[in-house]
mmCIF file of C-alpha atoms in Angstrom:
data_model
loop_
_atom_site.group_PDB
_atom_site.id
_atom_site.type_symbol
_atom_site.label_atom_id
_atom_site.label_comp_id
_atom_site.label_asym_id
_atom_site.label_seq_id
_atom_site.Cartn_x
_atom_site.Cartn_y
_atom_site.Cartn_z
ATOM 1 C CA GLN A 238 82.558 15.975 95.278
ATOM 2 C CA LYS A 239 78.905 14.396 94.939
ATOM 3 C CA GLU A 240 75.449 16.122 92.785
ATOM 4 C CA VAL A 241 73.521 15.408 95.903
ATOM 5 C CA GLU A 242 74.408 14.760 99.607
ATOM 6 C CA GLN A 243 72.460 12.596 101.873
ATOM 7 C CA ASP A 244 72.844 12.261 105.362
ATOM 8 C CA PRO A 245 73.794 8.938 105.501
ATOM 9 C CA GLY A 246 72.169 7.739 109.124
ATOM 10 C CA PRO A 247 71.000 5.293 110.242
ATOM 11 C CA LEU A 248 68.675 6.536 111.241
ATOM 12 C CA SER A 249 66.494 4.992 114.556
ATOM 13 C CA VAL A 250 63.439 6.460 116.524
ATOM 14 C CA PRO A 251 60.092 5.709 119.153
ATOM 15 C CA GLU A 252 57.129 5.324 117.464
ATOM 16 C CA GLY A 253 55.424 8.745 117.252
ATOM 17 C CA ALA A 254 58.201 10.742 116.688
ATOM 18 C CA ILE A 255 58.499 13.387 114.044
ATOM 19 C CA VAL A 256 61.692 12.683 111.285
ATOM 20 C CA SER A 257 64.094 15.159 109.358
ATOM 21 C CA LEU A 258 65.750 13.417 106.785
ATOM 22 C CA ASN A 259 68.215 16.181 104.836
ATOM 23 C CA CYS A 260 70.348 15.822 101.536
ATOM 24 C CA THR A 261 72.207 18.585 99.795
ATOM 25 C CA TYR A 262 72.724 19.169 96.256
ATOM 26 C CA SER A 263 75.029 22.038 94.319
ATOM 27 C CA ASN A 264 73.935 22.082 90.304
ATOM 28 C CA SER A 265 71.093 25.129 90.363
ATOM 29 C CA ALA A 266 70.074 23.515 86.935
ATOM 30 C CA PHE A 267 68.372 20.917 88.971
ATOM 31 C CA GLN A 268 64.354 21.390 89.167
ATOM 32 C CA TYR A 269 62.543 18.876 90.011
ATOM 33 C CA PHE A 270 63.538 17.188 93.847
ATOM 34 C CA MET A 271 61.702 13.633 94.449
ATOM 35 C CA TRP A 272 62.057 11.352 97.850
ATOM 36 C CA TYR A 273 62.088 7.762 96.726
ATOM 37 C CA ARG A 274 61.135 4.892 99.593
ATOM 38 C CA GLN A 275 63.115 1.808 99.571
ATOM 39 C CA TYR A 276 61.910 -0.822 101.472
ATOM 40 C CA SER A 277 64.822 -4.123 101.857
ATOM 41 C CA ARG A 278 65.453 -5.986 98.771
ATOM 42 C CA LYS A 279 62.743 -3.801 96.970
ATOM 43 C CA GLY A 280 62.583 -1.135 93.888
ATOM 44 C CA PRO A 281 62.539 2.059 95.258
ATOM 45 C CA GLU A 282 59.099 3.537 94.650
ATOM 46 C CA LEU A 283 57.878 7.660 94.255
ATOM 47 C CA LEU A 284 56.371 9.219 97.614
ATOM 48 C CA MET A 285 56.586 12.637 96.079
ATOM 49 C CA TYR A 286 58.274 15.607 94.606
ATOM 50 C CA THR A 287 58.490 19.457 94.139
ATOM 51 C CA TYR A 288 59.374 21.552 91.604
ATOM 52 C CA SER A 289 59.887 24.532 93.280
ATOM 53 C CA SER A 290 61.147 26.116 96.819
ATOM 54 C CA GLY A 291 58.462 25.739 99.686
ATOM 55 C CA ASN A 292 56.751 22.689 101.018
ATOM 56 C CA LYS A 293 54.290 20.057 99.700
ATOM 57 C CA GLU A 294 52.238 17.976 101.907
ATOM 58 C CA ASP A 295 50.962 14.433 101.335
ATOM 59 C CA GLY A 296 48.844 12.961 104.054
ATOM 60 C CA ARG A 297 52.237 12.387 107.233
ATOM 61 C CA PHE A 298 54.943 13.674 104.848
ATOM 62 C CA THR A 299 56.327 17.189 103.718
ATOM 63 C CA ALA A 300 58.323 17.704 101.128
ATOM 64 C CA GLN A 301 60.746 21.151 102.039
ATOM 65 C CA VAL A 302 63.067 22.358 99.255
ATOM 66 C CA ASP A 303 65.228 25.631 99.686
ATOM 67 C CA LYS A 304 66.830 26.460 96.664
ATOM 68 C CA SER A 305 68.513 29.230 98.034
ATOM 69 C CA SER A 306 70.526 27.008 100.058
ATOM 70 C CA LYS A 307 70.548 24.074 97.664
ATOM 71 C CA TYR A 308 68.504 21.899 100.957
ATOM 72 C CA ILE A 309 65.965 19.197 100.175
ATOM 73 C CA SER A 310 64.132 17.876 103.575
ATOM 74 C CA LEU A 311 61.180 15.135 103.901
ATOM 75 C CA PHE A 312 59.537 15.361 107.635
ATOM 76 C CA ILE A 313 57.743 12.515 109.094
ATOM 77 C CA ARG A 314 55.287 13.317 111.252
ATOM 78 C CA ASP A 315 53.781 10.627 113.651
ATOM 79 C CA SER A 316 55.883 8.065 112.144
ATOM 80 C CA GLN A 317 54.731 4.445 112.312
ATOM 81 C CA PRO A 318 57.634 1.131 111.817
ATOM 82 C CA SER A 319 55.748 0.686 108.408
ATOM 83 C CA ASP A 320 57.899 3.605 107.219
ATOM 84 C CA SER A 321 61.372 1.772 107.901
ATOM 85 C CA ALA A 322 62.915 1.605 104.829
ATOM 86 C CA THR A 323 65.679 3.842 103.418
ATOM 87 C CA TYR A 324 64.557 6.806 101.708
ATOM 88 C CA LEU A 325 66.590 8.272 99.146
ATOM 89 C CA CYS A 326 66.816 11.728 97.303
ATOM 90 C CA ALA A 327 67.060 12.147 94.103
ATOM 91 C CA THR A 328 67.230 15.282 91.502
ATOM 92 C CA TYR A 329 65.938 16.404 87.997
ATOM 93 C CA ASN A 330 67.650 18.241 86.033
ATOM 94 C CA THR A 331 65.004 18.270 82.689
ATOM 95 C CA ASN A 332 67.938 19.907 80.246
ATOM 96 C CA ALA A 333 69.692 17.089 80.524
ATOM 97 C CA GLY A 334 67.219 14.481 81.080
ATOM 98 C CA LYS A 335 69.153 13.258 83.676
ATOM 99 C CA SER A 336 68.592 12.021 87.613
ATOM 100 C CA THR A 337 70.599 12.303 90.314
ATOM 101 C CA PHE A 338 70.482 10.206 93.731
ATOM 102 C CA GLY A 339 71.078 10.187 97.050
ATOM 103 C CA ASP A 340 72.901 7.349 99.104
ATOM 104 C CA GLY A 341 69.881 6.952 101.305
ATOM 105 C CA THR A 342 69.653 7.104 104.657
ATOM 106 C CA THR A 343 68.008 3.960 106.501
ATOM 107 C CA LEU A 344 65.192 4.889 108.806
ATOM 108 C CA THR A 345 63.744 2.469 111.901
ATOM 109 C CA VAL A 346 60.826 2.900 113.758
ATOM 110 C CA LYS A 347 60.906 1.032 116.645
ATOM 111 C CA PRO A 348 57.428 0.043 118.649
ATOM 112 C CA GLY B 151 49.875 4.225 87.625
ATOM 113 C CA ALA B 152 52.586 2.773 86.272
ATOM 114 C CA VAL B 153 53.744 -0.783 86.719
ATOM 115 C CA VAL B 154 56.622 -1.656 86.009
ATOM 116 C CA SER B 155 57.497 -5.485 86.040
ATOM 117 C CA GLN B 156 61.006 -7.410 86.289
ATOM 118 C CA HIS B 157 61.695 -10.633 86.043
ATOM 119 C CA PRO B 158 62.858 -12.861 87.375
ATOM 120 C CA SER B 159 63.443 -11.416 91.062
ATOM 121 C CA ARG B 160 66.049 -13.760 92.461
ATOM 122 C CA VAL B 161 68.781 -16.295 90.442
ATOM 123 C CA ILE B 162 70.972 -18.035 91.246
ATOM 124 C CA CYS B 163 74.143 -18.692 88.240
ATOM 125 C CA LYS B 164 77.322 -20.476 88.020
ATOM 126 C CA SER B 165 80.324 -18.696 87.190
ATOM 127 C CA GLY B 166 80.580 -18.593 83.273
ATOM 128 C CA THR B 167 77.113 -18.434 82.574
ATOM 129 C CA SER B 168 75.194 -15.974 80.986
ATOM 130 C CA VAL B 169 71.941 -14.231 83.027
ATOM 131 C CA LYS B 170 69.241 -12.268 81.267
ATOM 132 C CA ILE B 171 67.013 -9.968 83.664
ATOM 133 C CA GLU B 172 63.389 -8.756 81.320
ATOM 134 C CA CYS B 173 62.028 -5.144 82.452
ATOM 135 C CA ARG B 174 58.050 -4.380 81.519
ATOM 136 C CA SER B 175 56.330 -1.534 81.072
ATOM 137 C CA LEU B 176 52.854 -3.304 82.047
ATOM 138 C CA ASP B 177 50.613 -0.267 81.537
ATOM 139 C CA PHE B 178 52.669 2.295 79.105
ATOM 140 C CA GLN B 179 55.255 3.141 76.581
ATOM 141 C CA ALA B 180 58.807 3.459 78.495
ATOM 142 C CA THR B 181 60.762 4.768 74.842
ATOM 143 C CA THR B 182 63.635 4.785 77.911
ATOM 144 C CA MET B 183 64.488 2.647 81.061
ATOM 145 C CA PHE B 184 67.143 2.821 82.806
ATOM 146 C CA TRP B 185 69.124 -0.238 84.807
ATOM 147 C CA TYR B 186 70.662 0.310 88.165
ATOM 148 C CA ARG B 187 73.090 -1.863 90.294
ATOM 149 C CA GLN B 188 72.946 -1.173 94.150
ATOM 150 C CA PHE B 189 75.420 -2.966 96.548
ATOM 151 C CA PRO B 190 74.157 -3.676 99.841
ATOM 152 C CA LYS B 191 73.834 -0.465 102.125
ATOM 153 C CA GLN B 192 75.002 1.104 99.381
ATOM 154 C CA SER B 193 72.692 3.674 96.335
ATOM 155 C CA LEU B 194 71.567 3.122 93.288
ATOM 156 C CA MET B 195 74.631 3.669 90.872
ATOM 157 C CA LEU B 196 73.649 4.046 86.670
ATOM 158 C CA MET B 197 75.012 1.673 84.245
ATOM 159 C CA ALA B 198 73.418 2.078 80.992
ATOM 160 C CA THR B 199 69.948 4.345 79.825
ATOM 161 C CA SER B 200 68.170 1.917 77.096
ATOM 162 C CA ASN B 201 66.696 3.248 74.249
ATOM 163 C CA GLU B 202 63.723 1.951 72.220
ATOM 164 C CA GLY B 203 65.651 0.982 68.496
ATOM 165 C CA SER B 204 68.594 2.104 69.488
ATOM 166 C CA LYS B 205 71.964 1.363 70.891
ATOM 167 C CA ALA B 206 72.221 1.882 74.859
ATOM 168 C CA THR B 207 74.039 4.677 76.822
ATOM 169 C CA TYR B 208 76.625 3.119 79.070
ATOM 170 C CA GLU B 209 77.418 5.311 82.144
ATOM 171 C CA GLN B 210 81.830 4.947 82.314
ATOM 172 C CA GLY B 211 83.613 2.032 83.161
ATOM 173 C CA VAL B 212 80.531 0.123 82.642
ATOM 174 C CA GLU B 213 81.577 -2.533 80.029
ATOM 175 C CA LYS B 214 79.146 -2.562 77.940
ATOM 176 C CA ASP B 215 80.423 -6.611 76.408
ATOM 177 C CA LYS B 216 79.944 -7.526 80.098
ATOM 178 C CA PHE B 217 76.104 -6.087 80.423
ATOM 179 C CA LEU B 218 74.297 -6.301 76.994
ATOM 180 C CA ILE B 219 71.511 -4.296 77.109
ATOM 181 C CA ASN B 220 68.001 -4.960 74.586
ATOM 182 C CA HIS B 221 65.393 -2.437 73.890
ATOM 183 C CA ALA B 222 63.704 -4.198 71.045
ATOM 184 C CA SER B 223 60.210 -3.002 72.049
ATOM 185 C CA LEU B 224 58.306 -0.173 73.970
ATOM 186 C CA THR B 225 57.570 -2.139 76.709
ATOM 187 C CA LEU B 226 60.198 -4.348 77.063
ATOM 188 C CA SER B 227 64.087 -3.593 78.106
ATOM 189 C CA THR B 228 66.397 -6.966 78.852
ATOM 190 C CA LEU B 229 69.906 -6.634 80.213
ATOM 191 C CA THR B 230 72.258 -9.626 80.527
ATOM 192 C CA VAL B 231 75.429 -10.515 82.127
ATOM 193 C CA THR B 232 77.572 -12.566 79.923
ATOM 194 C CA SER B 233 79.740 -14.751 81.517
ATOM 195 C CA ALA B 234 79.024 -13.775 84.761
ATOM 196 C CA HIS B 235 81.540 -13.550 87.946
ATOM 197 C CA PRO B 236 80.434 -13.853 91.814
ATOM 198 C CA GLU B 237 81.855 -9.984 91.204
ATOM 199 C CA ASP B 238 78.690 -9.712 89.335
ATOM 200 C CA SER B 239 76.633 -10.303 92.342
ATOM 201 C CA SER B 240 74.615 -7.584 93.282
ATOM 202 C CA PHE B 241 70.889 -5.971 93.043
ATOM 203 C CA TYR B 242 70.241 -5.046 89.504
ATOM 204 C CA ILE B 243 67.377 -2.881 89.369
ATOM 205 C CA CYS B 244 65.583 -1.039 86.411
ATOM 206 C CA SER B 245 63.354 1.733 85.878
ATOM 207 C CA ALA B 246 61.079 3.677 83.072
ATOM 208 C CA ARG B 247 60.919 7.508 83.115
ATOM 209 C CA GLY B 248 57.163 8.962 82.384
ATOM 210 C CA GLY B 249 53.840 6.657 82.986
ATOM 211 C CA PRO B 250 50.198 7.631 82.555
ATOM 212 C CA GLY B 251 49.821 11.215 84.578
ATOM 213 C CA SER B 252 53.669 11.550 85.506
ATOM 214 C CA GLY B 253 56.334 13.266 84.353
ATOM 215 C CA ALA B 254 59.997 13.087 82.756
ATOM 216 C CA ASN B 255 60.840 13.545 86.394
ATOM 217 C CA VAL B 256 59.569 10.503 87.733
ATOM 218 C CA LEU B 257 60.948 6.801 87.340
ATOM 219 C CA THR B 258 58.667 4.054 87.861
ATOM 220 C CA PHE B 259 60.936 1.439 89.351
ATOM 221 C CA GLY B 260 61.064 -2.521 89.080
ATOM 222 C CA ALA B 261 61.372 -4.336 92.365
ATOM 223 C CA GLY B 262 64.888 -5.555 91.085
ATOM 224 C CA SER B 263 66.571 -8.762 90.344
ATOM 225 C CA ARG B 264 69.371 -10.283 93.416
ATOM 226 C CA LEU B 265 71.570 -12.529 90.982
ATOM 227 C CA THR B 266 74.148 -13.902 93.101
ATOM 228 C CA VAL B 267 76.644 -15.799 91.521
ATOM 229 C CA LEU B 268 78.649 -19.057 92.528
#
């Protein structure tokens, strides 16, 4: 079993839709939870990260973590064609100094 | 913000030749860098952790003699694919931990290098 499982997608939505991207993790030692966005043929870039359970908002993006159920979500409001990319969830274990990535969900937002 | 530059972005080589990929942290010192390999429509596969001034730590199943990593300075790590074969064709991405104002949990990635071995 992978330590971080991510809904594989692909996901296709119309412009303006609300997008929900989800991951689950198995190791309770993970302390940080990140979302990276990767455009085709480019390296990933950090969107946002959270440390504790709850919501964190940045513009149209909201990251949500529920440590009790080991569930990570990223919501995108008013999705735009420029949001079309692969989204990778990731966790970080401070003690191990190690990042673990999900397999990524490819999102297409159609105009 | 932190910037990691990776070069070359694309390289095509003949089977049996060696290829070197450079990863530089432009505005911060990176004692630790990571090398990943990514196949189409798949996630990042960590190959090795590159530590400045010491030997790299390779993940299980990664041949250290095939993928040579050198981290000679705080801003430069290199990955050399030796005697490349077509099955080594892939997208290679480096990353560095931290950076100005960033915690250890944040990775800054290079733009990636697409290697095609003929």
